[in-house]
Tab-separated table of C-alpha atoms and ligand atoms in Angstrom:
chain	number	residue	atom	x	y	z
N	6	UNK	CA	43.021	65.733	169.994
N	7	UNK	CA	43.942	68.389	167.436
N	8	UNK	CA	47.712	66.992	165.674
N	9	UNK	CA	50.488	68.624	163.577
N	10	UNK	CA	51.522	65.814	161.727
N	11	UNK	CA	54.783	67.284	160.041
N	12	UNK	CA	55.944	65.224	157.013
N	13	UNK	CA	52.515	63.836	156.475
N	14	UNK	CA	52.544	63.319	152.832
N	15	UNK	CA	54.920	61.153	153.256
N	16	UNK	CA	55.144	57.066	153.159
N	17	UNK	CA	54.841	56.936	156.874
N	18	UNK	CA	53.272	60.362	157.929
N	19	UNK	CA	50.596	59.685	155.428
N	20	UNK	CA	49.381	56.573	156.779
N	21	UNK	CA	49.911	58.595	160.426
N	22	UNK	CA	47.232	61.415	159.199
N	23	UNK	CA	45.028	58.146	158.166
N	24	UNK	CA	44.347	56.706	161.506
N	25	UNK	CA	44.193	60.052	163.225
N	26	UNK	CA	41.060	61.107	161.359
N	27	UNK	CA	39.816	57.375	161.362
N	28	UNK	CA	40.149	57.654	165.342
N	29	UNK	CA	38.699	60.594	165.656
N	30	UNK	CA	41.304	63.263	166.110
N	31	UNK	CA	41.441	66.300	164.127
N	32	UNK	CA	44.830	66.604	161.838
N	33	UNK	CA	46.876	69.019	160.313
N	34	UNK	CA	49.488	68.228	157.963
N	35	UNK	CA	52.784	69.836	157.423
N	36	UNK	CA	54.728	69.585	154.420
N	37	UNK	CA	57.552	71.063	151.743
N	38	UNK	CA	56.538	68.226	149.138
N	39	UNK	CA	60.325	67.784	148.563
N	40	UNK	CA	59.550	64.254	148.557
N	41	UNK	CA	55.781	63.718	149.436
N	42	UNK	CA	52.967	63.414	146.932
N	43	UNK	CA	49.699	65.567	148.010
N	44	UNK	CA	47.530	62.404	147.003
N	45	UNK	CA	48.884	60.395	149.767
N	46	UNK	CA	47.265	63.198	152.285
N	47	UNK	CA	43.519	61.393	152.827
N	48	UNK	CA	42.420	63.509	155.922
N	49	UNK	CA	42.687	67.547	157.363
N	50	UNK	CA	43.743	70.598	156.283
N	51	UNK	CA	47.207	71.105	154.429
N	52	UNK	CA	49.683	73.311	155.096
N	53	UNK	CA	52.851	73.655	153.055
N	54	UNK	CA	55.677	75.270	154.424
N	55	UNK	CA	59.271	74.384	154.927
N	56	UNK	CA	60.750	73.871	158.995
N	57	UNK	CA	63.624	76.186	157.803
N	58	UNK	CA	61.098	79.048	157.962
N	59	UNK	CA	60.200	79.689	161.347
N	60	UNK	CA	57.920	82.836	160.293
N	61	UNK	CA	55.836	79.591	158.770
N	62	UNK	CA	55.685	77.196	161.790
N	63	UNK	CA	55.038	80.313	164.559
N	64	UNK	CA	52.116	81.769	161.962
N	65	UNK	CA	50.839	77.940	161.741
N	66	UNK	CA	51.322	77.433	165.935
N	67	UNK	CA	48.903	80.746	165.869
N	68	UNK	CA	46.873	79.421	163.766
N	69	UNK	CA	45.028	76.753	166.194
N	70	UNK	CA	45.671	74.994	169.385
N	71	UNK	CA	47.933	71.380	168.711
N	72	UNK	CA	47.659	68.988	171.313
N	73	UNK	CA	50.926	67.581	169.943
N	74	UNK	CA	53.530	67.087	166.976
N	75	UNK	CA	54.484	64.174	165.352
N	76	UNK	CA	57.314	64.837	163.154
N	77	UNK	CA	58.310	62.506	160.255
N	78	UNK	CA	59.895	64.662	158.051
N	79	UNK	CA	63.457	64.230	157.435
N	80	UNK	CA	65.543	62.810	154.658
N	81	UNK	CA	66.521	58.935	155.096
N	82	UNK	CA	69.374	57.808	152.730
N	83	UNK	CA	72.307	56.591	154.459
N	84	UNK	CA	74.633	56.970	151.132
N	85	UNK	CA	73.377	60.570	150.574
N	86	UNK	CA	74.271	61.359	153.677
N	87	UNK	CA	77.567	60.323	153.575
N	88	UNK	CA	77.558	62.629	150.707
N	89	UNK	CA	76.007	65.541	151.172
N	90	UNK	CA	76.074	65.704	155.218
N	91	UNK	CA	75.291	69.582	155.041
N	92	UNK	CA	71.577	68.592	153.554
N	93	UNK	CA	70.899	66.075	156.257
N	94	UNK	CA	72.663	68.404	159.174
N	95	UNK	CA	70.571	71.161	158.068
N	96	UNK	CA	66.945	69.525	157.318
N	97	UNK	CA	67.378	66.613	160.100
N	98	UNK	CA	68.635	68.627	162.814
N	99	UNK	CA	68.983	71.956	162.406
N	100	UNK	CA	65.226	72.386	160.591
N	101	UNK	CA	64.012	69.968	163.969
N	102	UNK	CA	65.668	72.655	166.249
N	103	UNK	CA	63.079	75.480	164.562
N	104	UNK	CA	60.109	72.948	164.783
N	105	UNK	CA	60.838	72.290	168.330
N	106	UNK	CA	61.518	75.996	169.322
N	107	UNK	CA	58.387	77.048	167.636
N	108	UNK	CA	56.550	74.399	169.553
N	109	UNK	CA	58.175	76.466	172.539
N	110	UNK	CA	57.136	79.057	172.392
N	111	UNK	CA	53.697	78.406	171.430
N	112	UNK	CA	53.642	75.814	174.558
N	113	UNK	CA	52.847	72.862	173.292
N	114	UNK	CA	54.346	70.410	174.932
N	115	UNK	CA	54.068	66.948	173.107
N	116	UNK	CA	56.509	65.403	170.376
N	117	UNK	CA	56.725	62.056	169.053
N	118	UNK	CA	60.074	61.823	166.725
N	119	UNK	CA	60.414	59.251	164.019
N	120	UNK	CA	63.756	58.104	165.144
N	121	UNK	CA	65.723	55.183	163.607
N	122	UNK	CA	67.914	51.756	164.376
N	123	UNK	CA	70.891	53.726	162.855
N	124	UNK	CA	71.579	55.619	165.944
N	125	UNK	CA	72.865	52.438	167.396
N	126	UNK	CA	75.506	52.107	164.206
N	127	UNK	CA	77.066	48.742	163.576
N	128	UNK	CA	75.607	46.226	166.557
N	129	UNK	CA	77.334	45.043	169.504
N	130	UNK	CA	74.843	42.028	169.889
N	131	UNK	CA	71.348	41.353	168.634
N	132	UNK	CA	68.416	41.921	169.377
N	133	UNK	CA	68.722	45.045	169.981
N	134	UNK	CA	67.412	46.665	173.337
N	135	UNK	CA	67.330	50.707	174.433
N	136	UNK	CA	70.655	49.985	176.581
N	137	UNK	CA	72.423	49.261	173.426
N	138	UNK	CA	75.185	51.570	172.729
N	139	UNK	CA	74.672	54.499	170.095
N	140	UNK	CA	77.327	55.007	167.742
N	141	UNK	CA	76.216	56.103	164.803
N	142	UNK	CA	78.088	55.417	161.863
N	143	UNK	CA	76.863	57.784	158.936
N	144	UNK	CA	75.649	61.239	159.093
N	145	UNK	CA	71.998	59.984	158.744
N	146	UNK	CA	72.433	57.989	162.295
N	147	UNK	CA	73.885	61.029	163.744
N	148	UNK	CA	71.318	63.223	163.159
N	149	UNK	CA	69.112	60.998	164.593
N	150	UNK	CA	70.827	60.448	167.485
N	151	UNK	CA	71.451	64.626	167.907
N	152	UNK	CA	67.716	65.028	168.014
N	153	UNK	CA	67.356	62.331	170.518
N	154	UNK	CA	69.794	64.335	172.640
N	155	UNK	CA	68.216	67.262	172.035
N	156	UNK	CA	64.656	66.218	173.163
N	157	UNK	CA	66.164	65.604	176.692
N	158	UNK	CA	67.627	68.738	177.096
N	159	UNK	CA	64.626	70.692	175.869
N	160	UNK	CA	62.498	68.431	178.008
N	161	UNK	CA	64.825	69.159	181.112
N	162	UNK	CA	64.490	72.658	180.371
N	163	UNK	CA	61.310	73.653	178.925
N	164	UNK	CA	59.495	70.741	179.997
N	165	UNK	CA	58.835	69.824	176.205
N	166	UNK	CA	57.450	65.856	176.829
N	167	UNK	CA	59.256	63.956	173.928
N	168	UNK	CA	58.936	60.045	172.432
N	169	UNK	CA	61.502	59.357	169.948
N	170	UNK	CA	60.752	55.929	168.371
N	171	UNK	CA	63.607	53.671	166.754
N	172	UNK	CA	62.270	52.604	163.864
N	173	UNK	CA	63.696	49.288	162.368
N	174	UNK	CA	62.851	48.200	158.873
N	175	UNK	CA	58.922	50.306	158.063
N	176	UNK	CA	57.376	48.255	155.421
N	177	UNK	CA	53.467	47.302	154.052
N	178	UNK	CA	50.911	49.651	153.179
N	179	UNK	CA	47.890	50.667	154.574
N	180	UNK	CA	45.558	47.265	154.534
N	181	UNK	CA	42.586	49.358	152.805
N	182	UNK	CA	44.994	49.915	150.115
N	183	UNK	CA	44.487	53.852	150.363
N	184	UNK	CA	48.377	54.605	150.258
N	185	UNK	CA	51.351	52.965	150.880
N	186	UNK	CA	55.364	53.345	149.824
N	187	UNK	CA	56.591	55.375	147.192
N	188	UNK	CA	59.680	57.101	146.846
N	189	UNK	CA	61.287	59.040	144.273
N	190	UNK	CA	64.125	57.251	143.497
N	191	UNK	CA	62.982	53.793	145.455
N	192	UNK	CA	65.707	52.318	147.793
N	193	UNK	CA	64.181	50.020	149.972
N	194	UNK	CA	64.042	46.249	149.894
N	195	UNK	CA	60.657	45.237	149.877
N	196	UNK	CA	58.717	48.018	146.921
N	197	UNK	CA	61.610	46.779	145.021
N	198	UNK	CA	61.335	43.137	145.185
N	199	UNK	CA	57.732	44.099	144.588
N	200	UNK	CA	58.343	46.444	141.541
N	201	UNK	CA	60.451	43.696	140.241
N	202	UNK	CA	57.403	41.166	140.775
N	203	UNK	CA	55.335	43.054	138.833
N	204	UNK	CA	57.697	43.647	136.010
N	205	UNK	CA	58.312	47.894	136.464
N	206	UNK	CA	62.006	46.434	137.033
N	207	UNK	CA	63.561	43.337	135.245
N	208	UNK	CA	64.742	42.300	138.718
N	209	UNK	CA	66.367	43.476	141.987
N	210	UNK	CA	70.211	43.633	143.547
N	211	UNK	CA	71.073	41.542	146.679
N	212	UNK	CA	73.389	44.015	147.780
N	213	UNK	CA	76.626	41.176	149.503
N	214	UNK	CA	75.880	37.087	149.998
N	215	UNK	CA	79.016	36.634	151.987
N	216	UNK	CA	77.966	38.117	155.404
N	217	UNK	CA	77.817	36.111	158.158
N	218	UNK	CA	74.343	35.119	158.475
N	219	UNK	CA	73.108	31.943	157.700
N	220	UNK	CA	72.362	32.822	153.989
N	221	UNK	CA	75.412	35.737	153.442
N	222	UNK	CA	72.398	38.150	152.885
N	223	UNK	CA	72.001	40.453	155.948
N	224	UNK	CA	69.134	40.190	158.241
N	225	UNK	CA	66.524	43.040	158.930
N	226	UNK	CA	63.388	43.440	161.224
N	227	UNK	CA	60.529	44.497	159.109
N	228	UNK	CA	58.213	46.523	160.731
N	229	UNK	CA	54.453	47.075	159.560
N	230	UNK	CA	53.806	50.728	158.559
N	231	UNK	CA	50.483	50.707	160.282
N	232	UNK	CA	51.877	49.046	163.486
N	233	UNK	CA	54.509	51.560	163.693
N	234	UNK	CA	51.642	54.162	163.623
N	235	UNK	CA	49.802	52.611	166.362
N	236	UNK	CA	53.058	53.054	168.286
N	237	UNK	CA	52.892	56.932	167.731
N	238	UNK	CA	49.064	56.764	169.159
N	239	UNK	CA	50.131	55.113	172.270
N	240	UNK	CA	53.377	57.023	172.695
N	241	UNK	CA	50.725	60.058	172.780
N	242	UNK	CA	48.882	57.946	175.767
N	243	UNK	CA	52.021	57.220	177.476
N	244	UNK	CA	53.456	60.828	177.557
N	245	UNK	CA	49.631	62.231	179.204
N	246	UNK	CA	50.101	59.360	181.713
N	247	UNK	CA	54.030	59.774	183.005
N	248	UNK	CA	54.468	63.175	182.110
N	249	UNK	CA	58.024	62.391	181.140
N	250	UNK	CA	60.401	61.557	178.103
N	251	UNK	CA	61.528	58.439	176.221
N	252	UNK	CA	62.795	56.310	173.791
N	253	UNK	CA	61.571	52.959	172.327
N	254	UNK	CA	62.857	50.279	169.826
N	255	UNK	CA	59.938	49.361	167.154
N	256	UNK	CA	60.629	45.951	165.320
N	257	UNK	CA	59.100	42.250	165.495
N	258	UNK	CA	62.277	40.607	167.383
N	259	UNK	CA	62.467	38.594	164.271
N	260	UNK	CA	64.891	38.614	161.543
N	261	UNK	CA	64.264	38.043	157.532
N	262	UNK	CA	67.521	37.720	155.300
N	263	UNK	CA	67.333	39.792	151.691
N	264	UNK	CA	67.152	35.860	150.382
N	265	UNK	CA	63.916	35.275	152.495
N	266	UNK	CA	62.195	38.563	151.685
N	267	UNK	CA	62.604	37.655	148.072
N	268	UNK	CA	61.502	34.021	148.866
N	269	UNK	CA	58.247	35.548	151.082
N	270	UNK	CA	57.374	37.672	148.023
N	271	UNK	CA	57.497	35.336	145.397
N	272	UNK	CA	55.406	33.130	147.873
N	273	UNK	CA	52.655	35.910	147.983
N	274	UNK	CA	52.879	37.248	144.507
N	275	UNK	CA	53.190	34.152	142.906
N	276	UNK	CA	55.408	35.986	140.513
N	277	UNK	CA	58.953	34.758	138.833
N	278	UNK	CA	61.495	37.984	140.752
N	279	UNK	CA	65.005	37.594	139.060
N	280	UNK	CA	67.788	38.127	141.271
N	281	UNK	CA	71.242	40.149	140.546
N	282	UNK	CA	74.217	39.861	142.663
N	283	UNK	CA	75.300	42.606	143.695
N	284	UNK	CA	78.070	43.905	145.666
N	285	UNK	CA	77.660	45.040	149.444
N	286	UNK	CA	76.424	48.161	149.911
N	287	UNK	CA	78.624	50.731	151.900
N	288	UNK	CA	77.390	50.866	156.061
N	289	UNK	CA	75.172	47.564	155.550
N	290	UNK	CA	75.668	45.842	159.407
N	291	UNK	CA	74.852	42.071	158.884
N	292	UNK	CA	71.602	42.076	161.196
N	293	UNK	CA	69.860	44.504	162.871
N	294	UNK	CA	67.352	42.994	165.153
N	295	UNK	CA	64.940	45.212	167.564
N	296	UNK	CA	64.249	44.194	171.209
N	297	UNK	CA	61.025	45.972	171.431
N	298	UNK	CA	59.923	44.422	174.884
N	299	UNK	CA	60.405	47.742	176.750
N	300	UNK	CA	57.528	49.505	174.078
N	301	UNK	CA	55.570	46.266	174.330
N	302	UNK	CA	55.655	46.886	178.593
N	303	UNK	CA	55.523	50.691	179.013
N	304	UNK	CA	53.761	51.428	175.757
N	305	UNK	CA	50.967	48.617	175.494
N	306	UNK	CA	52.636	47.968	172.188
N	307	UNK	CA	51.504	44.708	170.227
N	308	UNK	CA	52.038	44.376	166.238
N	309	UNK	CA	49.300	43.675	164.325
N	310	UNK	CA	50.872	42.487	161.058
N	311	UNK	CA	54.071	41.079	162.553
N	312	UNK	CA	53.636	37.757	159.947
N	313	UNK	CA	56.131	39.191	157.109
N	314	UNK	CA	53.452	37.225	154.712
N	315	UNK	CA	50.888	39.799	155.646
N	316	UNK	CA	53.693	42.831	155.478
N	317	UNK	CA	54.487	42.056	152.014
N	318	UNK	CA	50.981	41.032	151.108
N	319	UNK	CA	49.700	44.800	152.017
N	320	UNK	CA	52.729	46.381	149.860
N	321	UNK	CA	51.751	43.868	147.107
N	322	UNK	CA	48.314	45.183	146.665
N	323	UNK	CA	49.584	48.530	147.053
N	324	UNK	CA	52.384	48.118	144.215
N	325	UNK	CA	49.463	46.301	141.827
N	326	UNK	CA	47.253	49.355	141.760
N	327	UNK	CA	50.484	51.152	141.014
N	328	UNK	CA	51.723	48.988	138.117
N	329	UNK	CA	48.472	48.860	136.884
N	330	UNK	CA	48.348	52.922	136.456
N	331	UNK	CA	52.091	52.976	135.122
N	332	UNK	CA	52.952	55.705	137.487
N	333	UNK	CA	56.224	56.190	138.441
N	334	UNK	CA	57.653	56.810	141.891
W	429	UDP	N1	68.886	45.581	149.843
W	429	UDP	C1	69.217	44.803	148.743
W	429	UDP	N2	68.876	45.255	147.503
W	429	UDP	C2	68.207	46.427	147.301
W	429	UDP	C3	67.853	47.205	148.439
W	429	UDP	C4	68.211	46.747	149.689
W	429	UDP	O1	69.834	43.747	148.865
W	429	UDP	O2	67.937	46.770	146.144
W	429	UDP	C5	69.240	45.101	151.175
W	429	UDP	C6	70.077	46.086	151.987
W	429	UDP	O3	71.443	45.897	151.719
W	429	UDP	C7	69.685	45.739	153.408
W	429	UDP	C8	68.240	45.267	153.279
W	429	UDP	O4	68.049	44.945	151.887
W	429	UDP	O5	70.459	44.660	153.870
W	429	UDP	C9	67.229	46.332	153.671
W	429	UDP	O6	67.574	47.532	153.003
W	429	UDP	P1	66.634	48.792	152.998
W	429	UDP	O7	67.297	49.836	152.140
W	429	UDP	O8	65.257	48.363	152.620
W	429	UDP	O9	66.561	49.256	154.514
W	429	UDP	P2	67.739	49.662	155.548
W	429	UDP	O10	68.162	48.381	156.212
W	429	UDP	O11	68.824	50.325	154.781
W	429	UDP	O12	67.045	50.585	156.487
């Protein structure tokens, strides 16, 4: 197959455009480098344009014949959105609306969207299955949630076959150690607790210990990068076979407080982490637990690298070739 993988230089696109070319397919990346590094693109052409400019995406959908889209590129910070709503209204949804109208009109007719566990908002029970309601509860979520919508509408109408996937906690790196997680500033729990492991911080915030969960320190489903990638393959499968549109949870079904992610990676690193406590952080639900069952039963969907030993293990040999160039990022 011949795939537009937009957002590829990012943490997960760029792992995405790995196992493409390792599988075979031929793959195009996308990409403004606002936030992805060119180095992290290991296969296909490049092209780097922004999905505000739709002269860009109908000249690229000219350019060759796609089989399908996967589209990864979209700003992820809950706070910032809370902030600056207009960036994440534009770029999230607005900047999908182009991508998917180009795709329109140059018929293709296959999307998987990197969709998230904040659609659902703050949980009405755990684990959490596709039936779960979706209230959103920062303008990161909503977006989310608006492209979601969207995809049925343009699937009802222009037969555009959609898969938006609910991605719980993404963590790991790519087990050759070719790429792996780096943002620019880093917010996420486990390159952290890794950074501070291998001393490019003097230690990392738990962000609230009085929740209620059975340490205080809220409960997440980590998710291996690469697993979440095999999801996209399948999703690719699954659209070919039913010729119709969905959406899937992607987590474990297991929950790992902040304590025992910090706990794990001291385990595997073998390394001292020092600990701050820090206040909550604003829109933090206690746990957020997938029910993946319905990807495992329509999708063929089995992690990997469920064992959060092997998750952090994979971003711990990623952040050691980091710390041992001193880049930053
Ligand atoms: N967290 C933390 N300290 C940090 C970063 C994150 O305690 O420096 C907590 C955060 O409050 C959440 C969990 O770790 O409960 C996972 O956060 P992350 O930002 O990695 O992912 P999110 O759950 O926001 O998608």
């Amino acid at each position: 197959m011949n795939v537009l993988v937009v957002g590829g230089a990012g943490y997960i696109g760029s792992h995405m455009v790995k196992m493409l070319a390792a599988r075979g397919h031929a793959v195009v990346t996308l990409d403004n480098f606002s936030t992805g590094h060119r180095d992290a693109v290991v296969a296909g052409r490049v092209v780097e344009a922004d999905l505000a400019d739709r002269a860009a995406l109908d000249a690229l959908f000219a350019s060759g014949r796609f089989d399908a889209v996967m589209h990864f590129a979209s700003f992820i910070q809950v706070g910032e959105s809370v902030r600056e709503p207009a960036k994440y209204y534009r770029n999230n949804f607005a900047n999908t609306l182009n991508l998917l109208d180009a795709m329109v009109a140059a018929g293709v007719t296959r999307f998987v969207f990197s969709s998230s566990a904040a659609v659902f908002g703050e949980p009405e029970r755990v684990p959490i299955d596709e039936a779960h309601p979706k209230r959103p509860i920062n303008p990161y979520g909503r977006t989310k949630l608006m492209v979601e919508e969207a995809l049925a509408d343009y699937d009802a109408a222009y037969g555009l076959r959609s898969v938006s996937l609910r991605y719980f906690n993404a963590a790991g790196a790519d087990p050759q150690g070719a790429i792996g997680e780096r943002h620019d500033p880093e917010t996420h729990l486990v390159p952290l607790v890794l950074q501070a492991a291998s001393g490019r911080r003097p230690s990392v915030a738990v962000f609230g210990d009085d929740y209620d969960t059975p340490d205080g320190t809220c409960v997440r489903d980590y998710i291996h990068v690469v697993d979440l990638c095999d999801a996209h393959l399948l999703a690719l499968d699954w659209m070919a076979a039913h010729g119709s549109s969905g959406a899937f949870n992607l987590g474990n079904g297991q929950g790992f407080s902040v304590r025992e992610v910090i706990d794990t990676a001291r385990r595997v690193t073998g390394r001292p982490i020092a600990v701050v406590a820090s206040p909550r952080r604003e829109g933090d639900p206690a746990r957020l637990v997938a029910d993946a069952t319905l990807a495992r039963r329509e999708l063929g969907w089995n992690p990997r690298f469920a064992a959060l030993d092997t998750i952090v293990a994979h971003a711990w040999a990623w952040e050691r070739t980091h710390a041992s160039r001193g880049t930053e990022g």
